[in-house]
PDB file of N, CA, C and O in Angstrom, chain B, residues numbered from 101:
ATOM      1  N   UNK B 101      18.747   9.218   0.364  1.00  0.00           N
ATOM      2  CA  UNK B 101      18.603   7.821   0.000  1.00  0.00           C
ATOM      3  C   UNK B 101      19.980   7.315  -0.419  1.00  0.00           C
ATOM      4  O   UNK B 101      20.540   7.596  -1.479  1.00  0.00           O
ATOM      5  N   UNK B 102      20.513   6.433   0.676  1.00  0.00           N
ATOM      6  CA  UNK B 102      21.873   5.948  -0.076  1.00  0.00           C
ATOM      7  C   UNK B 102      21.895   4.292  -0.841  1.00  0.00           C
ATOM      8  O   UNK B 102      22.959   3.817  -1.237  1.00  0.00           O
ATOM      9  N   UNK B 103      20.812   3.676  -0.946  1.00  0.00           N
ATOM     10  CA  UNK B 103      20.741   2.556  -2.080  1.00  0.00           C
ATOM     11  C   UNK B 103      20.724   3.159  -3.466  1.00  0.00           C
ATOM     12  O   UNK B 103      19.921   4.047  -3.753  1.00  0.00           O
ATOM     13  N   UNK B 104      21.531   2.723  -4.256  1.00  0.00           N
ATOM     14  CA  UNK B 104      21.710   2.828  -5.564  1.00  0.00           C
ATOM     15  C   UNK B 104      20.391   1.813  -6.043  1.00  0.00           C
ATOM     16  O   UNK B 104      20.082   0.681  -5.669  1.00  0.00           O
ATOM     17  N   UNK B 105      19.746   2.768  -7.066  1.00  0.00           N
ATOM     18  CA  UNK B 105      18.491   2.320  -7.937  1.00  0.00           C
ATOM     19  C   UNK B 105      19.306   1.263  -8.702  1.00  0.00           C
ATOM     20  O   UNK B 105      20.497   1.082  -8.957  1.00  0.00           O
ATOM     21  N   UNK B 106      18.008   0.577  -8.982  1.00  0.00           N
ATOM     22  CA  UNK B 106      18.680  -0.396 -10.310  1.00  0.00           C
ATOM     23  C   UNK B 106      18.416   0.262 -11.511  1.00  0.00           C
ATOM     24  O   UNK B 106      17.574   1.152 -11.619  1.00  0.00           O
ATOM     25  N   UNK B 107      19.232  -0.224 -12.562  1.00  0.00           N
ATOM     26  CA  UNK B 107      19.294   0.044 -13.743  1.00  0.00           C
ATOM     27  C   UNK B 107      17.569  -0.301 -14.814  1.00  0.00           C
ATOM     28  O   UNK B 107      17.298   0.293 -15.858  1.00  0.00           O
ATOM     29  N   UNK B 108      16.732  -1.321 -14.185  1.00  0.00           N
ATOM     30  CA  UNK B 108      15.847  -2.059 -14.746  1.00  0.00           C
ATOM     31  C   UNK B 108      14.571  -0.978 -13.917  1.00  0.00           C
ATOM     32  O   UNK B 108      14.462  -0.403 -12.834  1.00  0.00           O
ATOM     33  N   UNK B 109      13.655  -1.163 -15.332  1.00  0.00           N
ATOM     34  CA  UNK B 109      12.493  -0.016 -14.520  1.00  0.00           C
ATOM     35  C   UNK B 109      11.737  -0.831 -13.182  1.00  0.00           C
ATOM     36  O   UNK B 109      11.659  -2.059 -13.220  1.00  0.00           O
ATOM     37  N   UNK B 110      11.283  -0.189 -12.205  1.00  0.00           N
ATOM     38  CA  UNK B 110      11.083  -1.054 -10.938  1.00  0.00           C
ATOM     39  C   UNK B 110       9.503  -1.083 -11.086  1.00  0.00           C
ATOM     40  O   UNK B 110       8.726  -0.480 -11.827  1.00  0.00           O
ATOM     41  N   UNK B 111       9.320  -2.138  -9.965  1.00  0.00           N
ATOM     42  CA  UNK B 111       7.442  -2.544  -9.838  1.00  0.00           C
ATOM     43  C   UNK B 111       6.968  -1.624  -9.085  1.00  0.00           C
ATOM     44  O   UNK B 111       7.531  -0.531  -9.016  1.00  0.00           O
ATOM     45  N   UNK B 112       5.930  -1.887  -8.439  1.00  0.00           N
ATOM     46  CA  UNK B 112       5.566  -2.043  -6.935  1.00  0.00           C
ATOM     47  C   UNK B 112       6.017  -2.536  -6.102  1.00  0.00           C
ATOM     48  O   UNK B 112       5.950  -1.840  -5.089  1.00  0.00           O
ATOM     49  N   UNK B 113       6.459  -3.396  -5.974  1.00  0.00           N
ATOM     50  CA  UNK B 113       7.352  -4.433  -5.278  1.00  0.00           C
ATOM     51  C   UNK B 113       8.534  -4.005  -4.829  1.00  0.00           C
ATOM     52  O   UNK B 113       8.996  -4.129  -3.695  1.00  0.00           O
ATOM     53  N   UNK B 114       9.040  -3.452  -5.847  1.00  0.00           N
ATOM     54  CA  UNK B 114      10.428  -2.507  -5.236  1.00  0.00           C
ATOM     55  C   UNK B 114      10.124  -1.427  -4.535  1.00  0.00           C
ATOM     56  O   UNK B 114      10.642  -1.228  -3.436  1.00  0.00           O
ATOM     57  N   UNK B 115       9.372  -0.709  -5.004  1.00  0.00           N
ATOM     58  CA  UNK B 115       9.121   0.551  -4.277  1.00  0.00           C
ATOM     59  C   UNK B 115       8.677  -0.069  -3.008  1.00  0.00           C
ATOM     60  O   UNK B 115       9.246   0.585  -2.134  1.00  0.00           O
ATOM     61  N   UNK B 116       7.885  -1.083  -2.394  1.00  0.00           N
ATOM     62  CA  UNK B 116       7.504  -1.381  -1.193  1.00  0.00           C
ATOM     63  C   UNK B 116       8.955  -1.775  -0.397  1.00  0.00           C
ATOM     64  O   UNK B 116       9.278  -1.375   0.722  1.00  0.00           O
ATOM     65  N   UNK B 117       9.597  -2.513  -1.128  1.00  0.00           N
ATOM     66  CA  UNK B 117      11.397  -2.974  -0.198  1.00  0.00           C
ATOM     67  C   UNK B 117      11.841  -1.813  -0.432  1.00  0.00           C
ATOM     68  O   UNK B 117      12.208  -1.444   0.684  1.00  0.00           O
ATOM     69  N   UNK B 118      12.117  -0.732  -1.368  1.00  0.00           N
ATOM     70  CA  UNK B 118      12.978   0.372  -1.263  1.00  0.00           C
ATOM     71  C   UNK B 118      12.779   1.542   0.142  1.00  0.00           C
ATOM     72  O   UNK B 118      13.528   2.246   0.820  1.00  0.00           O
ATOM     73  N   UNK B 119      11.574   1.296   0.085  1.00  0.00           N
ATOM     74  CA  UNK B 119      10.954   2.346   1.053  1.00  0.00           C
ATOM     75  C   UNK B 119      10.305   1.879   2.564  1.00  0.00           C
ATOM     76  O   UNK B 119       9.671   2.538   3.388  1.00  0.00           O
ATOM     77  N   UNK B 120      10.778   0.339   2.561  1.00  0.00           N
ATOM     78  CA  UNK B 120      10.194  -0.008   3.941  1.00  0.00           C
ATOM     79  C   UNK B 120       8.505   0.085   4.138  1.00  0.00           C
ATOM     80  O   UNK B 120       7.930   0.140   5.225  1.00  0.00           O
ATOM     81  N   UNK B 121       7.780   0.088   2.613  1.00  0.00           N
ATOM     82  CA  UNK B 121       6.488   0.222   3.081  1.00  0.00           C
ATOM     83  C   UNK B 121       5.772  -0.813   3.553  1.00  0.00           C
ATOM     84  O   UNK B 121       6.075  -1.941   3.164  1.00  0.00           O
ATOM     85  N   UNK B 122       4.428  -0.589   4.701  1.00  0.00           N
ATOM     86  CA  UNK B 122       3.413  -1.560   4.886  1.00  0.00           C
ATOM     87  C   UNK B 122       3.238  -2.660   3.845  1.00  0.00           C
ATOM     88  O   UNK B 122       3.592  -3.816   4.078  1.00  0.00           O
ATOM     89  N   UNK B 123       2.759  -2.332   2.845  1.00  0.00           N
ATOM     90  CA  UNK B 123       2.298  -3.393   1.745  1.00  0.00           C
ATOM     91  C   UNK B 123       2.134  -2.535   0.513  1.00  0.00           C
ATOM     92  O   UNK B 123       2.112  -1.315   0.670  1.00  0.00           O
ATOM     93  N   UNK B 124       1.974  -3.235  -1.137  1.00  0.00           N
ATOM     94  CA  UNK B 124       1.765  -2.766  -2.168  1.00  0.00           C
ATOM     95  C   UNK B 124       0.975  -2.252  -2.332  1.00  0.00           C
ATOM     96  O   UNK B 124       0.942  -1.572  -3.357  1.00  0.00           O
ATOM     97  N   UNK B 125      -0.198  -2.255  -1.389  1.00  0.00           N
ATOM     98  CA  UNK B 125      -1.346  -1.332  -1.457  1.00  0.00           C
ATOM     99  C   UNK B 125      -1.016   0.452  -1.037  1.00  0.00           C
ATOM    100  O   UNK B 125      -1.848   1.301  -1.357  1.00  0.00           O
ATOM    101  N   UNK B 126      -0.052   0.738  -0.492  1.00  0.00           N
ATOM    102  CA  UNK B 126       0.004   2.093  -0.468  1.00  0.00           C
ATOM    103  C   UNK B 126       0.869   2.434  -1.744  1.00  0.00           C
ATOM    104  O   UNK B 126       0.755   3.624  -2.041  1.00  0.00           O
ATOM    105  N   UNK B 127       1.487   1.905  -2.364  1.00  0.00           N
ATOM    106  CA  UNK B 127       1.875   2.254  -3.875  1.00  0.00           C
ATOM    107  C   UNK B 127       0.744   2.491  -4.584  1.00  0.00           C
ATOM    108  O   UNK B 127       0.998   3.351  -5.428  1.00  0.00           O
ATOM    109  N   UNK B 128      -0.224   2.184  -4.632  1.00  0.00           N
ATOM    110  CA  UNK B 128      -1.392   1.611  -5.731  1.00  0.00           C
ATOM    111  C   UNK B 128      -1.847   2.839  -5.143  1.00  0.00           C
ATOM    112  O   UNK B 128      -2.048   3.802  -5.883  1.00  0.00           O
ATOM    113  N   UNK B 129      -2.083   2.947  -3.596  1.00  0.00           N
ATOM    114  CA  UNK B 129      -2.984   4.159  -3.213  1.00  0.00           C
ATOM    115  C   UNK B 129      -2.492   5.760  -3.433  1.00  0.00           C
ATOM    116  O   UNK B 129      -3.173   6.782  -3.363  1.00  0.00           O
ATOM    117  N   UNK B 130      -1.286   5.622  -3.679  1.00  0.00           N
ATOM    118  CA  UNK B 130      -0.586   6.952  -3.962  1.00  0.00           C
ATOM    119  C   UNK B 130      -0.530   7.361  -5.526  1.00  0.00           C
ATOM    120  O   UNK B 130      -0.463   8.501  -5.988  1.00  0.00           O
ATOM    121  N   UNK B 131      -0.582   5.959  -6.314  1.00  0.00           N
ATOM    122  CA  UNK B 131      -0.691   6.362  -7.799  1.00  0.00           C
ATOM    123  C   UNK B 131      -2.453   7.170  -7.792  1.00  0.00           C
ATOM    124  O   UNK B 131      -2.714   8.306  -8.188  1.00  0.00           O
ATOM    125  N   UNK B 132      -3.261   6.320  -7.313  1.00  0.00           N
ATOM    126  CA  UNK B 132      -4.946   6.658  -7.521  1.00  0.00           C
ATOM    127  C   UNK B 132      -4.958   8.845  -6.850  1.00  0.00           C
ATOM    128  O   UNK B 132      -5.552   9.825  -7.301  1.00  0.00           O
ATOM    129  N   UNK B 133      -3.919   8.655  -5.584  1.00  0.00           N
ATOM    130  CA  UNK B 133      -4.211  10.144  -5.492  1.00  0.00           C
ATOM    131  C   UNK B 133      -3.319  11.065  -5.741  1.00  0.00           C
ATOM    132  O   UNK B 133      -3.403  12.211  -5.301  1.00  0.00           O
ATOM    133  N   UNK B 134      -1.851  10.395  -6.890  1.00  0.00           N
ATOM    134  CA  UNK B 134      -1.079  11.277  -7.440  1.00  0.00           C
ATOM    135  C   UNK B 134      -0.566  11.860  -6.828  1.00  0.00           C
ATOM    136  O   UNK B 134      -0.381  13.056  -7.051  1.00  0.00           O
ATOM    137  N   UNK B 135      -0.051  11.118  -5.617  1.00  0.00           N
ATOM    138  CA  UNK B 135       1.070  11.737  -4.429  1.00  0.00           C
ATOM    139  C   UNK B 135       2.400  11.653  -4.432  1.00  0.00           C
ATOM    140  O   UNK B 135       3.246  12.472  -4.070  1.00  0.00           O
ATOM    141  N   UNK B 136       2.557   9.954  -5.135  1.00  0.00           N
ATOM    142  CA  UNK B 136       3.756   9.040  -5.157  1.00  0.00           C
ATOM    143  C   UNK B 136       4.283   9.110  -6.655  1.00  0.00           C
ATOM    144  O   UNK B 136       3.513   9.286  -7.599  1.00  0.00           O
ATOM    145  N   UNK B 137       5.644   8.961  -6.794  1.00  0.00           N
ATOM    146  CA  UNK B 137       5.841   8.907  -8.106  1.00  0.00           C
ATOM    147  C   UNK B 137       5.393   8.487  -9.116  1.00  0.00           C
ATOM    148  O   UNK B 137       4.583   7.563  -9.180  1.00  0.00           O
ATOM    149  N   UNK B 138       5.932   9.209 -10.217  1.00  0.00           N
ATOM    150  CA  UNK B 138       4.935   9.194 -11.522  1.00  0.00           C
ATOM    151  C   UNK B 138       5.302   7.257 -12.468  1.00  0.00           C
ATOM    152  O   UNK B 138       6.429   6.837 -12.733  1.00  0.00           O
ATOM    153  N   UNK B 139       4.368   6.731 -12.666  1.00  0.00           N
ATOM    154  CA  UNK B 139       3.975   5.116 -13.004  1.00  0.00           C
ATOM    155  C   UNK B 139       3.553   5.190 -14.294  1.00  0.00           C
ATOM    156  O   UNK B 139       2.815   6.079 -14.719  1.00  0.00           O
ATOM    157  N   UNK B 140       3.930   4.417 -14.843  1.00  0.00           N
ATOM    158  CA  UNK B 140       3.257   4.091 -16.058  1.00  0.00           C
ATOM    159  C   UNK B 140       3.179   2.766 -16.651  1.00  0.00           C
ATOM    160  O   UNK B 140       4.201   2.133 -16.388  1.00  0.00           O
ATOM    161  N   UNK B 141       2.033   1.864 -17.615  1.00  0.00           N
ATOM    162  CA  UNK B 141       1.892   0.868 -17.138  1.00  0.00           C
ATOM    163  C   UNK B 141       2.100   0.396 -18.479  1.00  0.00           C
ATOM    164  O   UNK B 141       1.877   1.213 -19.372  1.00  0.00           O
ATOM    165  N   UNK B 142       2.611  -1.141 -18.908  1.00  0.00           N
ATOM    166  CA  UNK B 142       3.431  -1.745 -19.632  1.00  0.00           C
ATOM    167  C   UNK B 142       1.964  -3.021 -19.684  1.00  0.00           C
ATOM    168  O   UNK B 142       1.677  -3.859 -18.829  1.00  0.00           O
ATOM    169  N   UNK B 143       1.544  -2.845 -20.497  1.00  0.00           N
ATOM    170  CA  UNK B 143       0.092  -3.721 -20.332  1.00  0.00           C
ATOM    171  C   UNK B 143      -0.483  -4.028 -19.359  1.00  0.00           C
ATOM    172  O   UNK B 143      -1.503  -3.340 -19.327  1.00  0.00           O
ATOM    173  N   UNK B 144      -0.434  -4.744 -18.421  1.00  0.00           N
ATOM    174  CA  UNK B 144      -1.475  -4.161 -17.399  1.00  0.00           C
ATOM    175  C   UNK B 144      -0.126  -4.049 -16.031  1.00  0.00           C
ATOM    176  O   UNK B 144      -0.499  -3.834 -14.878  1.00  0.00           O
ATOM    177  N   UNK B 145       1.131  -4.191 -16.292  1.00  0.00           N
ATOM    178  CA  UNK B 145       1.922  -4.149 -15.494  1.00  0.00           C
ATOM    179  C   UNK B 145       1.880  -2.238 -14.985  1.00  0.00           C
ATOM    180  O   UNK B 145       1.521  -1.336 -15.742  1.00  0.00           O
ATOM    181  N   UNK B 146       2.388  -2.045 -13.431  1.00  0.00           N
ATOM    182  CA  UNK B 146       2.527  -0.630 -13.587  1.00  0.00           C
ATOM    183  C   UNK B 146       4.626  -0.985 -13.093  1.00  0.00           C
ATOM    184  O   UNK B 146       5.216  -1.821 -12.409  1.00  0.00           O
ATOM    185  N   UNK B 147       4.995   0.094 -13.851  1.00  0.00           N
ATOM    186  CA  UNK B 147       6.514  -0.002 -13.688  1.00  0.00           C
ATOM    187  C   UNK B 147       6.843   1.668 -13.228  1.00  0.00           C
ATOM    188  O   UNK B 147       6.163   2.630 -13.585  1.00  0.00           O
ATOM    189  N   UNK B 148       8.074   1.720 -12.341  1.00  0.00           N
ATOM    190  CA  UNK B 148       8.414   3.089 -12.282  1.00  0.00           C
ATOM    191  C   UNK B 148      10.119   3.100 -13.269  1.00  0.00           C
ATOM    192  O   UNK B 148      10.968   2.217 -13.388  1.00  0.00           O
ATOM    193  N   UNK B 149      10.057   4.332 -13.751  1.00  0.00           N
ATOM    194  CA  UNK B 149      11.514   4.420 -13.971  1.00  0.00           C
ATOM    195  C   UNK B 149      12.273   5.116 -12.625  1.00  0.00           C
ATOM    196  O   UNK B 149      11.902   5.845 -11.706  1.00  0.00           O
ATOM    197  N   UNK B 150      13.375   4.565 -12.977  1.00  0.00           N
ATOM    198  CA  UNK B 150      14.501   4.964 -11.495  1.00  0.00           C
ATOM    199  C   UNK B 150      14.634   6.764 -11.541  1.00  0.00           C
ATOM    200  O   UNK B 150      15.104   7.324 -10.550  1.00  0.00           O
ATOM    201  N   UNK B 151      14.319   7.348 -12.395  1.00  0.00           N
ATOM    202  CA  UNK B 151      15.080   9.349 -12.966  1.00  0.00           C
ATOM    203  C   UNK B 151      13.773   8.996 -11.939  1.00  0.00           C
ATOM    204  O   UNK B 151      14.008   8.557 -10.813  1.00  0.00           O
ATOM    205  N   UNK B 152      12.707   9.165 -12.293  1.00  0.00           N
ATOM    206  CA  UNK B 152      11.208   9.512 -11.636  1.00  0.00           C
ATOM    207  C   UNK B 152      11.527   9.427 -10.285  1.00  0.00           C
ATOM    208  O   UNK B 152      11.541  10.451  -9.601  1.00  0.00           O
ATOM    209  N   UNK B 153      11.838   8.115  -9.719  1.00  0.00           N
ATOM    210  CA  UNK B 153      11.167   7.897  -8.063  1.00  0.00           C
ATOM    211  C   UNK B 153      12.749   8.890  -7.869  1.00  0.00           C
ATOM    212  O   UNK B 153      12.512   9.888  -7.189  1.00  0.00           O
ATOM    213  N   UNK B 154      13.833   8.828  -8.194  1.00  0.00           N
ATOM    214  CA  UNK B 154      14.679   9.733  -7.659  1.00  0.00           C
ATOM    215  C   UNK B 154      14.451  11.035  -7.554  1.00  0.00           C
ATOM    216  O   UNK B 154      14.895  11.638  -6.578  1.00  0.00           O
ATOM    217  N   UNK B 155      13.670  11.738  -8.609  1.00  0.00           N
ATOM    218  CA  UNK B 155      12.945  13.290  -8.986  1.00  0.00           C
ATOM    219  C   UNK B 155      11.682  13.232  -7.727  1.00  0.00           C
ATOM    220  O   UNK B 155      11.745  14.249  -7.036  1.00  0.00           O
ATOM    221  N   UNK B 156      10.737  12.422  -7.355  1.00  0.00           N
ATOM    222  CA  UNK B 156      10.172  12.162  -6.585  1.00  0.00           C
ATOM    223  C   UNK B 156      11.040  12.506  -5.219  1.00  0.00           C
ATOM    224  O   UNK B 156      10.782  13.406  -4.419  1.00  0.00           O
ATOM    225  N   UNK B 157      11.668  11.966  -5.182  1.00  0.00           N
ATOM    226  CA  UNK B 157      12.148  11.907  -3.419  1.00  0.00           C
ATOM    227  C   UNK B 157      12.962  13.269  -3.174  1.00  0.00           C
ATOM    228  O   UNK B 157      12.763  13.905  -2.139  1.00  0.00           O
ATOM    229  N   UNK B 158      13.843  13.688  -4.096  1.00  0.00           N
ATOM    230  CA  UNK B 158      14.201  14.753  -4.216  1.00  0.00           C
ATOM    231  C   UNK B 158      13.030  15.615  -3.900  1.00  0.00           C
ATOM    232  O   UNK B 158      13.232  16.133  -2.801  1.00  0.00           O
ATOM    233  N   UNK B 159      11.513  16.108  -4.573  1.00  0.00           N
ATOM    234  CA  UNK B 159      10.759  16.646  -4.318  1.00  0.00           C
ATOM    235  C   UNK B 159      10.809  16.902  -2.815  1.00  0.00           C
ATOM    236  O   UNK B 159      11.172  17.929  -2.242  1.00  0.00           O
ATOM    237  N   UNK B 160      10.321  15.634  -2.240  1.00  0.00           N
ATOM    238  CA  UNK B 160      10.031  14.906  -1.130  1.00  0.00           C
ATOM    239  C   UNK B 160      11.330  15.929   0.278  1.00  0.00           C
ATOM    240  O   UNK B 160      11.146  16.610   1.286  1.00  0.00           O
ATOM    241  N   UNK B 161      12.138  15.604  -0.251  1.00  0.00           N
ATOM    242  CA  UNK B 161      13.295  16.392   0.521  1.00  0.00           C
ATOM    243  C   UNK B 161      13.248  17.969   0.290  1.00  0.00           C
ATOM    244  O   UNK B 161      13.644  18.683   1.211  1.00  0.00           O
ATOM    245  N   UNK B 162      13.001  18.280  -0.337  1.00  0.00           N
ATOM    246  CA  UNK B 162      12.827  20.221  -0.800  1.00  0.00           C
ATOM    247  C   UNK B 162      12.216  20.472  -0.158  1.00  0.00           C
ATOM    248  O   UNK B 162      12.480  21.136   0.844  1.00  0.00           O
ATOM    249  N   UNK B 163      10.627  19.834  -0.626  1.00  0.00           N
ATOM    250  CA  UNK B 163       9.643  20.163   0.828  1.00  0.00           C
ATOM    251  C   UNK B 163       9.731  20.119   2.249  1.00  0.00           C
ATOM    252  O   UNK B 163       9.215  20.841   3.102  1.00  0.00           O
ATOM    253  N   UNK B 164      10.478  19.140   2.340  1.00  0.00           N
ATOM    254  CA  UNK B 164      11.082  19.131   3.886  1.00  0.00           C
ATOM    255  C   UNK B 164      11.289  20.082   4.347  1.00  0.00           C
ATOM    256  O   UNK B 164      10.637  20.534   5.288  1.00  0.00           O
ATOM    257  N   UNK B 165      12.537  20.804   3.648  1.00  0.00           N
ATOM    258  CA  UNK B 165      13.507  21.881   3.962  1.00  0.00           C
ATOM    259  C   UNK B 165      12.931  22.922   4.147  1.00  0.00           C
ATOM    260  O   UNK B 165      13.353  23.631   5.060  1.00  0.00           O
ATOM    261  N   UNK B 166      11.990  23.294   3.500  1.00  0.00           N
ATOM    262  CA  UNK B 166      10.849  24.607   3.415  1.00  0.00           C
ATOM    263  C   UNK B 166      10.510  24.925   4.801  1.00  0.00           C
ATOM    264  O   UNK B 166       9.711  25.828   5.050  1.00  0.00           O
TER     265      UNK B 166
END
């Protein structure tokens, strides 16, 4: 991944432009089956921190390599 994260914890929204996804619904669907990085929610907001989705993708790449 060569975009530099932002400094500010990200939405859904980002993760859908960061990653080129379909729509916000596969964020939502990956939190429900604990596939996609780890979320946590700020009253009813869900936010990711940037260490996470980077620890995430890293995962994401290890497994690859295997």
């Amino acid at each position: 991944m060569t975009t530099q994260l932002p400094i500010r914890y990200l939405t859904p929204d980002d993760l859908v432009e960061m990653f080129d996804l379909p729509s916000v619904e596969t964020v939502y669907q990956w939190r429900r089956k604990r596939t996609g990085p780890r979320g946590f929610r700020v009253g009813r907001h869900l936010r990711y921190d940037p260490d996470d989705v980077r620890s995430w993708v890293e995962s994401l790449r290890e497994g690859a390599a295997a």
